[in-house]
CSV table of C-alpha atoms in Angstrom, one decimal:
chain,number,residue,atom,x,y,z
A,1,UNK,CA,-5.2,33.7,-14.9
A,2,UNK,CA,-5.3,31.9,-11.8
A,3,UNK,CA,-2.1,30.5,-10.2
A,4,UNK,CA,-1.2,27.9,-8.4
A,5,UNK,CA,2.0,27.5,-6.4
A,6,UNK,CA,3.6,24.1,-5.2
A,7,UNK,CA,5.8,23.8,-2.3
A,8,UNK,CA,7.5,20.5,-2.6
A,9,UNK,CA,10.4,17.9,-2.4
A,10,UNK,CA,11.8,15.2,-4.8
A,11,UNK,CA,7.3,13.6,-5.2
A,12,UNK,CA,6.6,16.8,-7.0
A,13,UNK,CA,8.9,16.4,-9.7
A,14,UNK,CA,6.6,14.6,-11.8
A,15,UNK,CA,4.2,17.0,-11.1
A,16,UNK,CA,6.7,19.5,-12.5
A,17,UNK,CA,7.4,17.8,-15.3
A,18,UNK,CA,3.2,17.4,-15.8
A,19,UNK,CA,3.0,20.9,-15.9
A,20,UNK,CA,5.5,21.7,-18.4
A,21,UNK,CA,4.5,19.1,-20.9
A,22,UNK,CA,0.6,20.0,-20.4
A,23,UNK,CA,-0.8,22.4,-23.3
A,24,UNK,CA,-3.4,25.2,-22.9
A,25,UNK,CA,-3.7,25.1,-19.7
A,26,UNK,CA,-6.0,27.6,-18.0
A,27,UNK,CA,-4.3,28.1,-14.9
A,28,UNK,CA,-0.5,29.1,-13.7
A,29,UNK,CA,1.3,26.0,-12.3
A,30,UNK,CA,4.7,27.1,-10.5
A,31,UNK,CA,6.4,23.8,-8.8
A,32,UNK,CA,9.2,24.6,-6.4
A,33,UNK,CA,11.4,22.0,-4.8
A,34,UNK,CA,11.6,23.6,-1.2
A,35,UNK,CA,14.7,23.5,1.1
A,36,UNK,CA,13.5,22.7,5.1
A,37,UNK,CA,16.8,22.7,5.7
A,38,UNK,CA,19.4,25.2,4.9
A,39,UNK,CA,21.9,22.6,4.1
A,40,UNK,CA,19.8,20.1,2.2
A,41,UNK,CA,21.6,19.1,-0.7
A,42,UNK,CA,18.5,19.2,-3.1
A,43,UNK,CA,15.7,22.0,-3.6
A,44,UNK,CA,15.7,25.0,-5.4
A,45,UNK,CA,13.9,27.5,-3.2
A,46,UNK,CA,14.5,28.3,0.5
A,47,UNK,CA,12.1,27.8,3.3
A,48,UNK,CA,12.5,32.2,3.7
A,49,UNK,CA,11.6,32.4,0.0
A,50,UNK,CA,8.6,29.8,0.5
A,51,UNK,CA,7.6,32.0,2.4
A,52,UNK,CA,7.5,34.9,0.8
A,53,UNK,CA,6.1,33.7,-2.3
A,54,UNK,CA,3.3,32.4,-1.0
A,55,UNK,CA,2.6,35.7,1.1
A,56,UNK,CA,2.6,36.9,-2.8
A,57,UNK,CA,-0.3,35.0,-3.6
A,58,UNK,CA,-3.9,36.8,-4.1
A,59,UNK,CA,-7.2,35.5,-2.5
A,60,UNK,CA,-8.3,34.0,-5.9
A,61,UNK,CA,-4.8,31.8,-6.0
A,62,UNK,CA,-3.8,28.3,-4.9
A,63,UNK,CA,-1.4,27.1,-2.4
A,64,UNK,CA,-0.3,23.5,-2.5
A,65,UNK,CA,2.2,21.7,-0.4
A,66,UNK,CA,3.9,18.5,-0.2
A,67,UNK,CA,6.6,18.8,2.2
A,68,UNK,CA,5.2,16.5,4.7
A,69,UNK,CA,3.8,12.4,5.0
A,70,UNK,CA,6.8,11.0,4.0
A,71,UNK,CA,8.0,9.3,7.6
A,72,UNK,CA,6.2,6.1,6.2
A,73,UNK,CA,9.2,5.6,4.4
A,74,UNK,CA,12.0,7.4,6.2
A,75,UNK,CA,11.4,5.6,9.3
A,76,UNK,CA,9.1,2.3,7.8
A,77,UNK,CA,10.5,1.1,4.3
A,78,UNK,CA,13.3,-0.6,5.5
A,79,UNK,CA,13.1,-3.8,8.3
A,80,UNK,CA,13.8,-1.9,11.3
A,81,UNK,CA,16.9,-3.3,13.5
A,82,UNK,CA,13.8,-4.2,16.1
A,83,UNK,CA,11.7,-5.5,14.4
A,84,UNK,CA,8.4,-4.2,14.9
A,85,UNK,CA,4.9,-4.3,13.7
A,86,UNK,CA,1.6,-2.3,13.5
A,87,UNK,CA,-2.1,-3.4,14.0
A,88,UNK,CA,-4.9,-1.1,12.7
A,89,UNK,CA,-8.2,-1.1,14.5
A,90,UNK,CA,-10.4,-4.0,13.7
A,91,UNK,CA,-7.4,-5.8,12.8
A,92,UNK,CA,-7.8,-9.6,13.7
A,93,UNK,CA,-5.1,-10.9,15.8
A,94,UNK,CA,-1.8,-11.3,14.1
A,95,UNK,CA,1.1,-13.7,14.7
A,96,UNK,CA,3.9,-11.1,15.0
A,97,UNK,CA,6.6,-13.4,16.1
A,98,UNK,CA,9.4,-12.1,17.7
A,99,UNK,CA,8.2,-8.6,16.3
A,100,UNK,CA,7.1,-5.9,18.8
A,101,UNK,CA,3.4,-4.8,18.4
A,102,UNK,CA,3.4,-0.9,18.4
A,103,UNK,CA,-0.1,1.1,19.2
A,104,UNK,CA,-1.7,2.5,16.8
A,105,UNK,CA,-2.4,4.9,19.3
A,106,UNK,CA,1.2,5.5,20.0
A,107,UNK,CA,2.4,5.8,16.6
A,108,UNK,CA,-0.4,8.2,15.9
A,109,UNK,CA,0.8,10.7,18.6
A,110,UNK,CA,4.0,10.4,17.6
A,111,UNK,CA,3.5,11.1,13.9
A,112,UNK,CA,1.1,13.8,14.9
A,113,UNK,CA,3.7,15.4,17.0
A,114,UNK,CA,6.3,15.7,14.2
A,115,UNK,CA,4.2,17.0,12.3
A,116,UNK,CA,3.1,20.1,14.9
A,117,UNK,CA,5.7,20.3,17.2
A,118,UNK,CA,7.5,23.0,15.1
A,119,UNK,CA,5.5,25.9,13.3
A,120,UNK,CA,6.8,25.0,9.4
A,121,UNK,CA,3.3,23.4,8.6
A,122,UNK,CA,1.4,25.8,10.4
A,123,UNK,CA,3.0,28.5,9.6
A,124,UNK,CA,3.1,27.9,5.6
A,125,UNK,CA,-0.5,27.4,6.2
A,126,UNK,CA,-1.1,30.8,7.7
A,127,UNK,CA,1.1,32.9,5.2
A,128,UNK,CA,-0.9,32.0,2.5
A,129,UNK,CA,-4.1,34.4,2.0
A,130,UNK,CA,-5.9,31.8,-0.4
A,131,UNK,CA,-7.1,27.9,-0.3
A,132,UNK,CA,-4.1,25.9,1.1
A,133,UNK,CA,-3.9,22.0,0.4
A,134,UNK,CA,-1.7,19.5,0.8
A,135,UNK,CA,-0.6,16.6,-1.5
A,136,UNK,CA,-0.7,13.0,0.0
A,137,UNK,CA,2.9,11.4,-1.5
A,138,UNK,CA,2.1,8.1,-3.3
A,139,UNK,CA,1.5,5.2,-1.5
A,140,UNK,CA,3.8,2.2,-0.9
A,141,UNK,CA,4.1,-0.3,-4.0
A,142,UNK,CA,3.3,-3.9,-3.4
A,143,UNK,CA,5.9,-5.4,-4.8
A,144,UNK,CA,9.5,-3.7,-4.5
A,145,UNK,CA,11.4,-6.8,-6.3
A,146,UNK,CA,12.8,-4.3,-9.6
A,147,UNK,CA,14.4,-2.2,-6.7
A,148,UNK,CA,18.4,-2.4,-7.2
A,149,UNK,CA,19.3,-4.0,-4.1
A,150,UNK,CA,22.8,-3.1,-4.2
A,151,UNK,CA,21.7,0.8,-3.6
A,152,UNK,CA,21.0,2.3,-0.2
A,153,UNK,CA,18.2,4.3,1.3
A,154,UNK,CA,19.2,7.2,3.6
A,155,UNK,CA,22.3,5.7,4.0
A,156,UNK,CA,21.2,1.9,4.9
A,157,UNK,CA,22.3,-0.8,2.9
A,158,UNK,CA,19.1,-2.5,1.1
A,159,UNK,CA,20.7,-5.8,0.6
A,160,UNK,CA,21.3,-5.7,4.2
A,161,UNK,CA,18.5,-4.8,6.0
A,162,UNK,CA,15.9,-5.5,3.5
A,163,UNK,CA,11.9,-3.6,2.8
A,164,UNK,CA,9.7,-3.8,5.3
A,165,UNK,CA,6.5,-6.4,4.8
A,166,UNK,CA,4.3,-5.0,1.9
A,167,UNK,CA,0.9,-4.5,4.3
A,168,UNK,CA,2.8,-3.0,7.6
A,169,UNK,CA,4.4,-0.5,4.7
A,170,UNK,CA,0.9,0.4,3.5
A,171,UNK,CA,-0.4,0.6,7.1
A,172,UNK,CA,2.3,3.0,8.1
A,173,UNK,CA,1.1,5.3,4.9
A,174,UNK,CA,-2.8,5.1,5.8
A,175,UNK,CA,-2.3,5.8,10.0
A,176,UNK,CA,-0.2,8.9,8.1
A,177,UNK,CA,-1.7,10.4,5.5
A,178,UNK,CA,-5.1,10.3,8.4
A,179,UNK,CA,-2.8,12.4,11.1
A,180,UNK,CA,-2.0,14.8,8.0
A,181,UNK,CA,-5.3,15.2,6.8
A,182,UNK,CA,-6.7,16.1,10.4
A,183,UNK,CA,-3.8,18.4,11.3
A,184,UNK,CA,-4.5,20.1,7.6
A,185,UNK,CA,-8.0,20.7,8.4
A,186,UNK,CA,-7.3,21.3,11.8
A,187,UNK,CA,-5.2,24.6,10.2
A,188,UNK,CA,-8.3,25.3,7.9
A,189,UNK,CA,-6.5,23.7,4.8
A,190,UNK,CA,-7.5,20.0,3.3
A,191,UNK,CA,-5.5,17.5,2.1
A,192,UNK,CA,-5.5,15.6,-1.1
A,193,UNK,CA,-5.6,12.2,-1.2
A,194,UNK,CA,-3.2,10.3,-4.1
A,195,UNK,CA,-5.5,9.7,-7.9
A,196,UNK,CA,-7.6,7.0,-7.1
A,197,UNK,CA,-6.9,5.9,-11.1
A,198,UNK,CA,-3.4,5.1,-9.9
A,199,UNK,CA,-4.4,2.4,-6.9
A,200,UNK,CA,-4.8,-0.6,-6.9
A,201,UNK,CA,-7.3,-2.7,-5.3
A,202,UNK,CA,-5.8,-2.7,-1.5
A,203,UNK,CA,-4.6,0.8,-2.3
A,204,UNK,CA,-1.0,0.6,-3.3
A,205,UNK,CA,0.5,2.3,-6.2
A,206,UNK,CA,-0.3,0.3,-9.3
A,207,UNK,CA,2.6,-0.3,-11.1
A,208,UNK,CA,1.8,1.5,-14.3
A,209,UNK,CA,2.6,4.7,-12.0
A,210,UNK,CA,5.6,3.3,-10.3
A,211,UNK,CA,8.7,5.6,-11.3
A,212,UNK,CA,12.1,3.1,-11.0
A,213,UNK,CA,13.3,3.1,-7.2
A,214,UNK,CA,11.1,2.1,-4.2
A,215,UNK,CA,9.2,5.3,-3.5
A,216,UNK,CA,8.7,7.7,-6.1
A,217,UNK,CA,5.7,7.3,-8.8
A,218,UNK,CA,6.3,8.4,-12.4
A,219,UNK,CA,5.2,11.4,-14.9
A,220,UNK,CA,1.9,9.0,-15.5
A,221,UNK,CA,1.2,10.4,-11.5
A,222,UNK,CA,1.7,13.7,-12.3
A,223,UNK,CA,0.0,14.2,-14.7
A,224,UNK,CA,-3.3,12.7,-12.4
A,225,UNK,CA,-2.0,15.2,-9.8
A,226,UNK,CA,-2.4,18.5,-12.2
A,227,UNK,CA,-5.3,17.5,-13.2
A,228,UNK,CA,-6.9,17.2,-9.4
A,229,UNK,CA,-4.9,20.2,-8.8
A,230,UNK,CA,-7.2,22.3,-11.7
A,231,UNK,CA,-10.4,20.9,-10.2
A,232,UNK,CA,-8.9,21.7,-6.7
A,233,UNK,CA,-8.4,25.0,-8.3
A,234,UNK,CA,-11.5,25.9,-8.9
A,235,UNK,CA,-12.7,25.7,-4.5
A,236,UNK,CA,-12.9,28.7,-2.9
A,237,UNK,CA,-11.3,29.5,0.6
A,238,UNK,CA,-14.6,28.8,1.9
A,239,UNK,CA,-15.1,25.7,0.8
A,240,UNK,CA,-11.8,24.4,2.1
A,241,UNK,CA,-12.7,25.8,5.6
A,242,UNK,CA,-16.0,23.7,5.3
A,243,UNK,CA,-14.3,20.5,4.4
């Protein structure tokens, strides 16, 4: 039976939880929540053991990650202390107001940079001996209202600071998700872009998929995700390298 294996974070839970619930499945799903960091207070496998298992995968396997993509909302959910905004190309002129304008250009390099200028993403990529993707995380949700604003994110009060403006959210992910997928086929991987079922219109995360806090989609998602992940399955490494 051909297996998969999923190097993840806290975005692949669902996908876990997919998995477990799916019957007769025809392939070997194993979803691992990977530690980058040797202190990280979630995850349940260690970057040395991610490894290792995936240098324990055969030619006919599957390697999937979703460890990176996710500095559209480390760095852009929140309002920034200076405030800031992003123009894509083709954009008409916008009316920023006191908000700085930021390159897209600029923000580009910078997001590519983080995600090359250490040898984790390359390096997974190249221990593997079989296809290698990686998972887009889901995209920003329009409306962020339900979100307890009494909580924090990374350790900024909500309430305080407040979300960023819906569009400059959903900018953020696109000008991502485009570095990652050039820098995954750059490696000779591909990435996979989120369910298009689970969009809406202008390409946020419809709501039937949102899971309750201001990033994470629900088991609805995952169970999209396995099932690109069996068709994604069934590619050869040559067809990846030819994507």
């Amino acid at each position: 039976m051909k297996r998969f294996l999923v190097l993840g974070n806290s975005h692949t839970e669902n996908l876990r939880a997919a998995a477990a619930q799916a019957d007769g499945l025809d392939v070997q799903c194993d979803v691992r929540w990977v530690k980058l960091k040797a202190d990280a207070r979630f995850g349940d496998l260690r970057l040395d053991d991610a490894f290792a298992a995936l240098k324990g995968l055969s030619a006919d396997d599957v390697a999937v990650l979703s460890l990176f993509g996710t500095s559209h909302n480390v760095i852009g959910l929140l309002n920034h202390p200076r405030p800031y905004g992003i123009m894509e190309p083709g954009d008409p002129a916008e009316n920023l107001g006191s908000a700085e304008l930021i390159p897209h250009a600029a923000l580009r390099s910078e997001i590519r940079a983080k995600l090359t200028q250490t040898a984790t993403l390359s390096g997974l990529v190249e221990a593997a001996p079989c296809p290698v993707f990686h998972l887009a995380p889901p995209p920003p949700k329009a409306d962020l209202s339900f979100v307890n604003k009494k909580s924090n994110y990374r350790g900024v009060d909500i309430a305080e600071a407040g979300f960023a403006p819906a569009q400059q959210r959903l900018k953020f992910w696109r000008l991502e998700q485009h570095v990652l997928d050039e820098v995954m086929t750059s490696l000779g991987g591909a990435a996979i872009a989120p369910p298009s079922e689970a969009l809406t219109d202008e390409g946020f995360l419809a709501e039937p998929f949102h899971a309750n806090d201001a990033t994470h989609a629900n088991l609805a998602y995952g169970k999209l995700v396995l099932e690109q992940l069996i068709a994604a399955a069934k590619i050869t490494p040559e067809q990846v390298t030819a994507q």
